[in-house]
């Protein structure tokens, strides 16, 4: 019995866990950048292949979006006239904000700034948000770039009507569907809004994200269905990538955390040490 007690006293001091990682195991900025780039790209490819994994609820959601777009289509021309009539009464600063915030160069500059801040400060939450912003904007932006040319829907300003299409037309007047300004601005707003739990903060961010889509309706650049479906696309893309990042990434360290075990025998010590 005394031998057993003595053995426990000898082994207990060595049954400790070290939570301090060696300095050479901490990720460098370059390692984080490579890891985040790969993660952003996988977010893009995951979104494009996600329909292959759809289940019943996903098809129901897609069907609801299609039906909702069809309902908006009925009122496209009436909505266009109403929004254009409001345009003279809108303050210039709001219209300017909508235009500049939804422009690709400004959009990606904002997203890039968010990510770089998180990268150089090694702030995990901001890094994750930056990766989400860049990946979602790239994914949705590529979809709208290809779709607007392939679909070739006439803009309201062409006076060709809501049902006029010229697929693969090189004319900007037939690049109405979907709305690039809407996709970029609302993708950013929705991605940032997801980082907050306060419903009032979320509403404020989403409200800012709505300015660019509505400004395109005031300007007669898009139909209501263009804007509505573009917002739905933004939400689907952001949610898909956000779910992927939450499941697959280790934001603090690109090296997956592992526990290593080793026996240690020494003067007055005999035990098992775990390092993680």
Short mmCIF file of C-alpha atoms in Angstrom, two decimals:
data_model
loop_
_atom_site.label_atom_id
_atom_site.label_comp_id
_atom_site.label_asym_id
_atom_site.label_seq_id
_atom_site.Cartn_x
_atom_site.Cartn_y
_atom_site.Cartn_z
CA UNK A 1 0.00 0.00 0.00
CA UNK A 2 2.85 2.36 0.85
CA UNK A 3 4.44 1.62 -2.53
CA UNK A 4 1.20 2.55 -4.32
CA UNK A 5 0.90 5.85 -2.43
CA UNK A 6 4.56 6.65 -3.12
CA UNK A 7 4.05 5.93 -6.82
CA UNK A 8 1.06 8.30 -6.96
CA UNK A 9 3.04 11.09 -5.35
CA UNK A 10 5.83 10.56 -7.89
CA UNK A 11 3.58 10.49 -10.93
CA UNK A 12 1.11 13.27 -9.98
CA UNK A 13 3.52 16.22 -10.41
CA UNK A 14 4.20 15.09 -13.97
CA UNK A 15 0.52 14.74 -14.96
CA UNK A 16 0.36 18.38 -16.06
CA UNK A 17 -0.69 20.03 -19.27
CA UNK A 18 1.29 22.80 -20.88
CA UNK A 19 -0.89 25.43 -22.57
CA UNK A 20 2.04 27.59 -23.64
CA UNK A 21 3.03 26.89 -27.21
CA UNK A 22 6.68 27.26 -28.15
CA UNK A 23 7.36 30.53 -29.94
CA UNK A 24 8.40 28.74 -33.11
CA UNK A 25 4.94 27.07 -33.28
CA UNK A 26 3.03 30.35 -33.47
CA UNK A 27 1.84 31.24 -36.99
CA UNK A 28 3.59 33.99 -38.88
CA UNK A 29 1.69 36.65 -40.82
CA UNK A 30 2.67 34.89 -44.05
CA UNK A 31 1.33 31.56 -42.78
CA UNK A 32 -1.95 33.20 -41.80
CA UNK A 33 -2.19 34.87 -45.21
CA UNK A 34 -1.70 31.59 -47.05
CA UNK A 35 -4.14 29.81 -44.80
CA UNK A 36 -6.78 32.52 -45.18
CA UNK A 37 -6.34 32.60 -48.96
CA UNK A 38 -6.92 28.86 -49.16
CA UNK A 39 -9.89 29.16 -46.82
CA UNK A 40 -11.47 31.95 -48.92
CA UNK A 41 -11.04 29.91 -52.10
CA UNK A 42 -12.58 26.82 -50.51
CA UNK A 43 -15.50 28.97 -49.39
CA UNK A 44 -16.03 29.91 -53.04
CA UNK A 45 -15.85 26.33 -54.33
CA UNK A 46 -18.06 25.07 -51.49
CA UNK A 47 -20.77 27.54 -52.50
CA UNK A 48 -20.67 26.48 -56.15
CA UNK A 49 -20.92 22.79 -55.30
CA UNK A 50 -23.48 23.20 -52.51
CA UNK A 51 -26.53 22.60 -54.79
CA UNK A 52 -25.24 19.06 -55.32
CA UNK A 53 -25.79 18.47 -51.59
CA UNK A 54 -29.20 20.10 -51.30
CA UNK A 55 -31.87 18.37 -49.29
CA UNK A 56 -35.63 18.81 -49.22
CA UNK A 57 -35.55 22.03 -47.18
CA UNK A 58 -33.01 23.56 -49.53
CA UNK A 59 -35.17 22.87 -52.56
CA UNK A 60 -38.16 24.36 -50.74
CA UNK A 61 -36.11 27.51 -50.05
CA UNK A 62 -35.08 27.74 -53.70
CA UNK A 63 -38.69 27.26 -54.78
CA UNK A 64 -39.83 30.01 -52.42
CA UNK A 65 -37.26 32.40 -53.91
CA UNK A 66 -38.39 31.57 -57.43
CA UNK A 67 -42.04 32.10 -56.54
CA UNK A 68 -41.22 35.36 -54.76
CA UNK A 69 -39.30 36.62 -57.78
CA UNK A 70 -42.22 35.69 -59.99
CA UNK A 71 -44.57 37.67 -57.75
CA UNK A 72 -42.31 40.74 -57.93
CA UNK A 73 -42.14 40.39 -61.71
CA UNK A 74 -45.85 41.17 -61.93
CA UNK A 75 -45.23 44.61 -60.43
CA UNK A 76 -41.90 45.38 -62.09
CA UNK A 77 -43.10 48.17 -64.36
CA UNK A 78 -45.36 49.80 -61.76
CA UNK A 79 -42.56 49.67 -59.19
CA UNK A 80 -40.13 51.17 -61.68
CA UNK A 81 -42.38 54.17 -62.31
CA UNK A 82 -42.93 54.71 -58.59
CA UNK A 83 -39.24 54.61 -57.67
CA UNK A 84 -38.25 56.91 -60.54
CA UNK A 85 -40.86 59.43 -59.38
CA UNK A 86 -39.21 59.49 -55.94
CA UNK A 87 -35.73 60.18 -57.29
CA UNK A 88 -35.99 64.00 -57.45
CA UNK A 89 -36.87 64.10 -53.75
CA UNK A 90 -33.91 62.03 -52.54
CA UNK A 91 -30.98 63.95 -50.98
CA UNK A 92 -27.87 63.87 -53.12
CA UNK A 93 -25.71 62.55 -50.30
CA UNK A 94 -27.84 59.41 -50.05
CA UNK A 95 -27.71 58.80 -53.79
CA UNK A 96 -23.94 59.33 -53.80
CA UNK A 97 -23.49 56.93 -50.90
CA UNK A 98 -25.51 54.27 -52.73
CA UNK A 99 -23.43 54.64 -55.86
CA UNK A 100 -19.98 54.69 -54.26
CA UNK A 101 -20.71 52.03 -51.66
CA UNK A 102 -21.88 49.58 -54.30
CA UNK A 103 -19.02 50.26 -56.72
CA UNK A 104 -16.63 47.29 -57.03
CA UNK A 105 -13.42 49.25 -56.42
CA UNK A 106 -14.71 50.83 -53.21
CA UNK A 107 -16.33 47.61 -52.08
CA UNK A 108 -13.20 45.49 -52.35
CA UNK A 109 -11.09 48.28 -50.82
CA UNK A 110 -13.31 48.19 -47.72
CA UNK A 111 -13.24 44.41 -47.52
CA UNK A 112 -9.49 44.32 -48.02
CA UNK A 113 -8.95 46.91 -45.29
CA UNK A 114 -11.02 44.87 -42.83
CA UNK A 115 -9.04 41.72 -43.56
CA UNK A 116 -5.61 43.38 -43.47
CA UNK A 117 -6.39 44.94 -40.11
CA UNK A 118 -7.32 41.52 -38.73
CA UNK A 119 -4.24 39.94 -40.34
CA UNK A 120 -1.61 42.35 -39.02
CA UNK A 121 -3.17 42.61 -35.58
CA UNK A 122 -3.82 38.84 -35.60
CA UNK A 123 -7.35 39.48 -34.39
CA UNK A 124 -9.17 36.20 -34.97
CA UNK A 125 -12.70 37.57 -35.24
CA UNK A 126 -11.77 40.35 -37.66
CA UNK A 127 -9.67 37.96 -39.74
CA UNK A 128 -12.63 35.62 -40.04
CA UNK A 129 -14.92 38.49 -40.99
CA UNK A 130 -12.43 39.68 -43.61
CA UNK A 131 -12.17 36.21 -45.13
CA UNK A 132 -15.96 35.95 -45.19
CA UNK A 133 -16.29 39.35 -46.88
CA UNK A 134 -13.70 38.66 -49.56
CA UNK A 135 -14.84 35.10 -50.27
CA UNK A 136 -18.55 36.01 -50.40
CA UNK A 137 -17.99 39.08 -52.57
CA UNK A 138 -15.82 37.12 -55.01
CA UNK A 139 -18.30 34.24 -55.17
CA UNK A 140 -21.42 36.37 -55.66
CA UNK A 141 -19.61 38.86 -57.88
CA UNK A 142 -18.52 36.14 -60.30
CA UNK A 143 -22.07 34.79 -60.43
CA UNK A 144 -23.53 38.20 -61.29
CA UNK A 145 -20.82 38.97 -63.87
CA UNK A 146 -21.54 35.79 -65.81
CA UNK A 147 -25.31 35.88 -65.31
CA UNK A 148 -25.94 39.46 -66.41
CA UNK A 149 -24.22 38.77 -69.74
CA UNK A 150 -25.71 35.32 -70.26
CA UNK A 151 -29.27 36.43 -69.40
CA UNK A 152 -29.11 39.79 -71.17
CA UNK A 153 -32.15 41.41 -69.58
CA UNK A 154 -33.00 44.94 -70.70
CA UNK A 155 -32.64 47.74 -68.17
CA UNK A 156 -35.69 49.93 -67.50
CA UNK A 157 -33.93 52.87 -69.14
CA UNK A 158 -33.90 51.15 -72.54
CA UNK A 159 -37.74 51.30 -72.72
CA UNK A 160 -37.64 47.77 -74.12
CA UNK A 161 -39.88 46.42 -71.36
CA UNK A 162 -39.37 44.07 -68.44
CA UNK A 163 -39.65 40.97 -70.64
CA UNK A 164 -37.01 41.93 -73.17
CA UNK A 165 -33.86 39.77 -73.24
CA UNK A 166 -30.78 39.68 -75.48
CA UNK A 167 -28.53 36.92 -74.11
CA UNK A 168 -24.77 37.58 -74.43
CA UNK A 169 -25.32 41.12 -75.62
CA UNK A 170 -22.31 43.38 -75.20
CA UNK A 171 -24.53 46.41 -74.66
CA UNK A 172 -24.72 47.66 -71.08
CA UNK A 173 -28.43 48.33 -71.53
CA UNK A 174 -28.99 44.57 -71.56
CA UNK A 175 -27.04 43.77 -68.39
CA UNK A 176 -29.83 44.38 -65.90
CA UNK A 177 -30.16 41.01 -64.20
CA UNK A 178 -28.86 40.57 -61.54
CA UNK A 179 -27.79 43.86 -59.95
CA UNK A 180 -24.06 44.12 -59.26
CA UNK A 181 -24.40 47.09 -56.90
CA UNK A 182 -27.01 45.22 -54.91
CA UNK A 183 -24.98 42.03 -54.64
CA UNK A 184 -21.78 43.75 -53.55
CA UNK A 185 -23.33 46.17 -51.07
CA UNK A 186 -25.77 43.76 -49.44
CA UNK A 187 -23.23 40.93 -49.32
CA UNK A 188 -20.97 43.19 -47.27
CA UNK A 189 -23.78 44.47 -45.04
CA UNK A 190 -25.18 41.01 -44.39
CA UNK A 191 -21.75 39.52 -43.65
CA UNK A 192 -20.87 42.29 -41.21
CA UNK A 193 -24.32 42.22 -39.61
CA UNK A 194 -23.92 38.53 -38.82
CA UNK A 195 -21.05 39.40 -36.50
CA UNK A 196 -23.37 41.24 -34.09
CA UNK A 197 -26.10 39.85 -31.84
CA UNK A 198 -27.85 43.15 -31.08
CA UNK A 199 -30.92 43.33 -33.38
CA UNK A 200 -30.76 47.13 -33.55
CA UNK A 201 -27.14 47.07 -34.68
CA UNK A 202 -28.02 44.45 -37.27
CA UNK A 203 -30.95 46.53 -38.52
CA UNK A 204 -28.75 49.62 -38.83
CA UNK A 205 -26.10 47.75 -40.85
CA UNK A 206 -28.69 46.12 -43.09
CA UNK A 207 -30.32 49.52 -43.59
CA UNK A 208 -27.05 50.96 -44.88
CA UNK A 209 -26.69 47.95 -47.15
CA UNK A 210 -30.13 48.65 -48.62
CA UNK A 211 -29.23 52.16 -49.82
CA UNK A 212 -27.30 50.99 -52.87
CA UNK A 213 -30.03 48.59 -54.09
CA UNK A 214 -32.75 51.22 -53.69
CA UNK A 215 -30.59 53.86 -55.37
CA UNK A 216 -30.44 51.64 -58.46
CA UNK A 217 -34.24 51.59 -58.51
CA UNK A 218 -34.38 55.39 -58.19
CA UNK A 219 -31.95 55.69 -61.09
CA UNK A 220 -34.01 53.37 -63.29
CA UNK A 221 -30.98 51.09 -63.71
CA UNK A 222 -32.69 47.91 -62.49
CA UNK A 223 -36.08 46.29 -62.09
CA UNK A 224 -37.45 45.34 -58.69
CA UNK A 225 -36.92 41.64 -59.49
CA UNK A 226 -33.24 42.32 -60.27
CA UNK A 227 -32.74 43.80 -56.82
CA UNK A 228 -34.88 41.28 -54.94
CA UNK A 229 -33.21 38.20 -56.37
CA UNK A 230 -29.77 39.75 -55.97
CA UNK A 231 -30.40 40.24 -52.25
CA UNK A 232 -31.57 36.64 -51.91
CA UNK A 233 -28.43 35.49 -53.69
CA UNK A 234 -26.27 37.55 -51.34
CA UNK A 235 -27.87 35.97 -48.28
CA UNK A 236 -27.48 32.43 -49.62
CA UNK A 237 -23.82 32.96 -50.52
CA UNK A 238 -22.89 34.58 -47.19
CA UNK A 239 -24.70 31.93 -45.13
CA UNK A 240 -23.08 29.08 -47.08
CA UNK A 241 -19.56 30.45 -46.71
CA UNK A 242 -20.07 31.47 -43.09
CA UNK A 243 -21.23 27.96 -42.21
CA UNK A 244 -18.21 26.49 -43.99
CA UNK A 245 -15.77 28.79 -42.19
CA UNK A 246 -17.31 28.10 -38.78
CA UNK A 247 -17.03 24.35 -39.30
CA UNK A 248 -13.66 24.04 -41.01
CA UNK A 249 -11.40 26.83 -39.78
CA UNK A 250 -9.18 27.21 -36.73
CA UNK A 251 -8.99 31.00 -36.72
CA UNK A 252 -6.30 31.39 -34.11
CA UNK A 253 -3.74 29.08 -35.65
CA UNK A 254 -3.61 27.61 -39.15
CA UNK A 255 -1.96 24.55 -37.66
CA UNK A 256 -4.69 22.29 -36.34
CA UNK A 257 -4.47 22.00 -32.58
CA UNK A 258 -3.24 18.59 -31.50
CA UNK A 259 -2.35 17.10 -28.14
CA UNK A 260 1.00 15.36 -28.01
CA UNK A 261 1.82 12.90 -25.26
CA UNK A 262 5.16 11.65 -23.98
CA UNK A 263 6.45 9.74 -21.02
CA UNK A 264 9.00 11.47 -18.85
CA UNK A 265 11.29 9.73 -16.46
CA UNK A 266 13.65 11.70 -14.27
CA UNK A 267 14.91 12.21 -10.79
CA UNK A 268 11.84 12.06 -8.60
CA UNK A 269 9.51 12.02 -11.61
CA UNK A 270 7.75 9.38 -13.58
CA UNK A 271 4.63 10.32 -15.54
CA UNK A 272 2.76 11.27 -18.67
CA UNK A 273 2.93 14.84 -20.02
CA UNK A 274 0.42 16.30 -22.49
CA UNK A 275 1.21 19.40 -24.55
CA UNK A 276 -1.54 21.21 -26.50
#
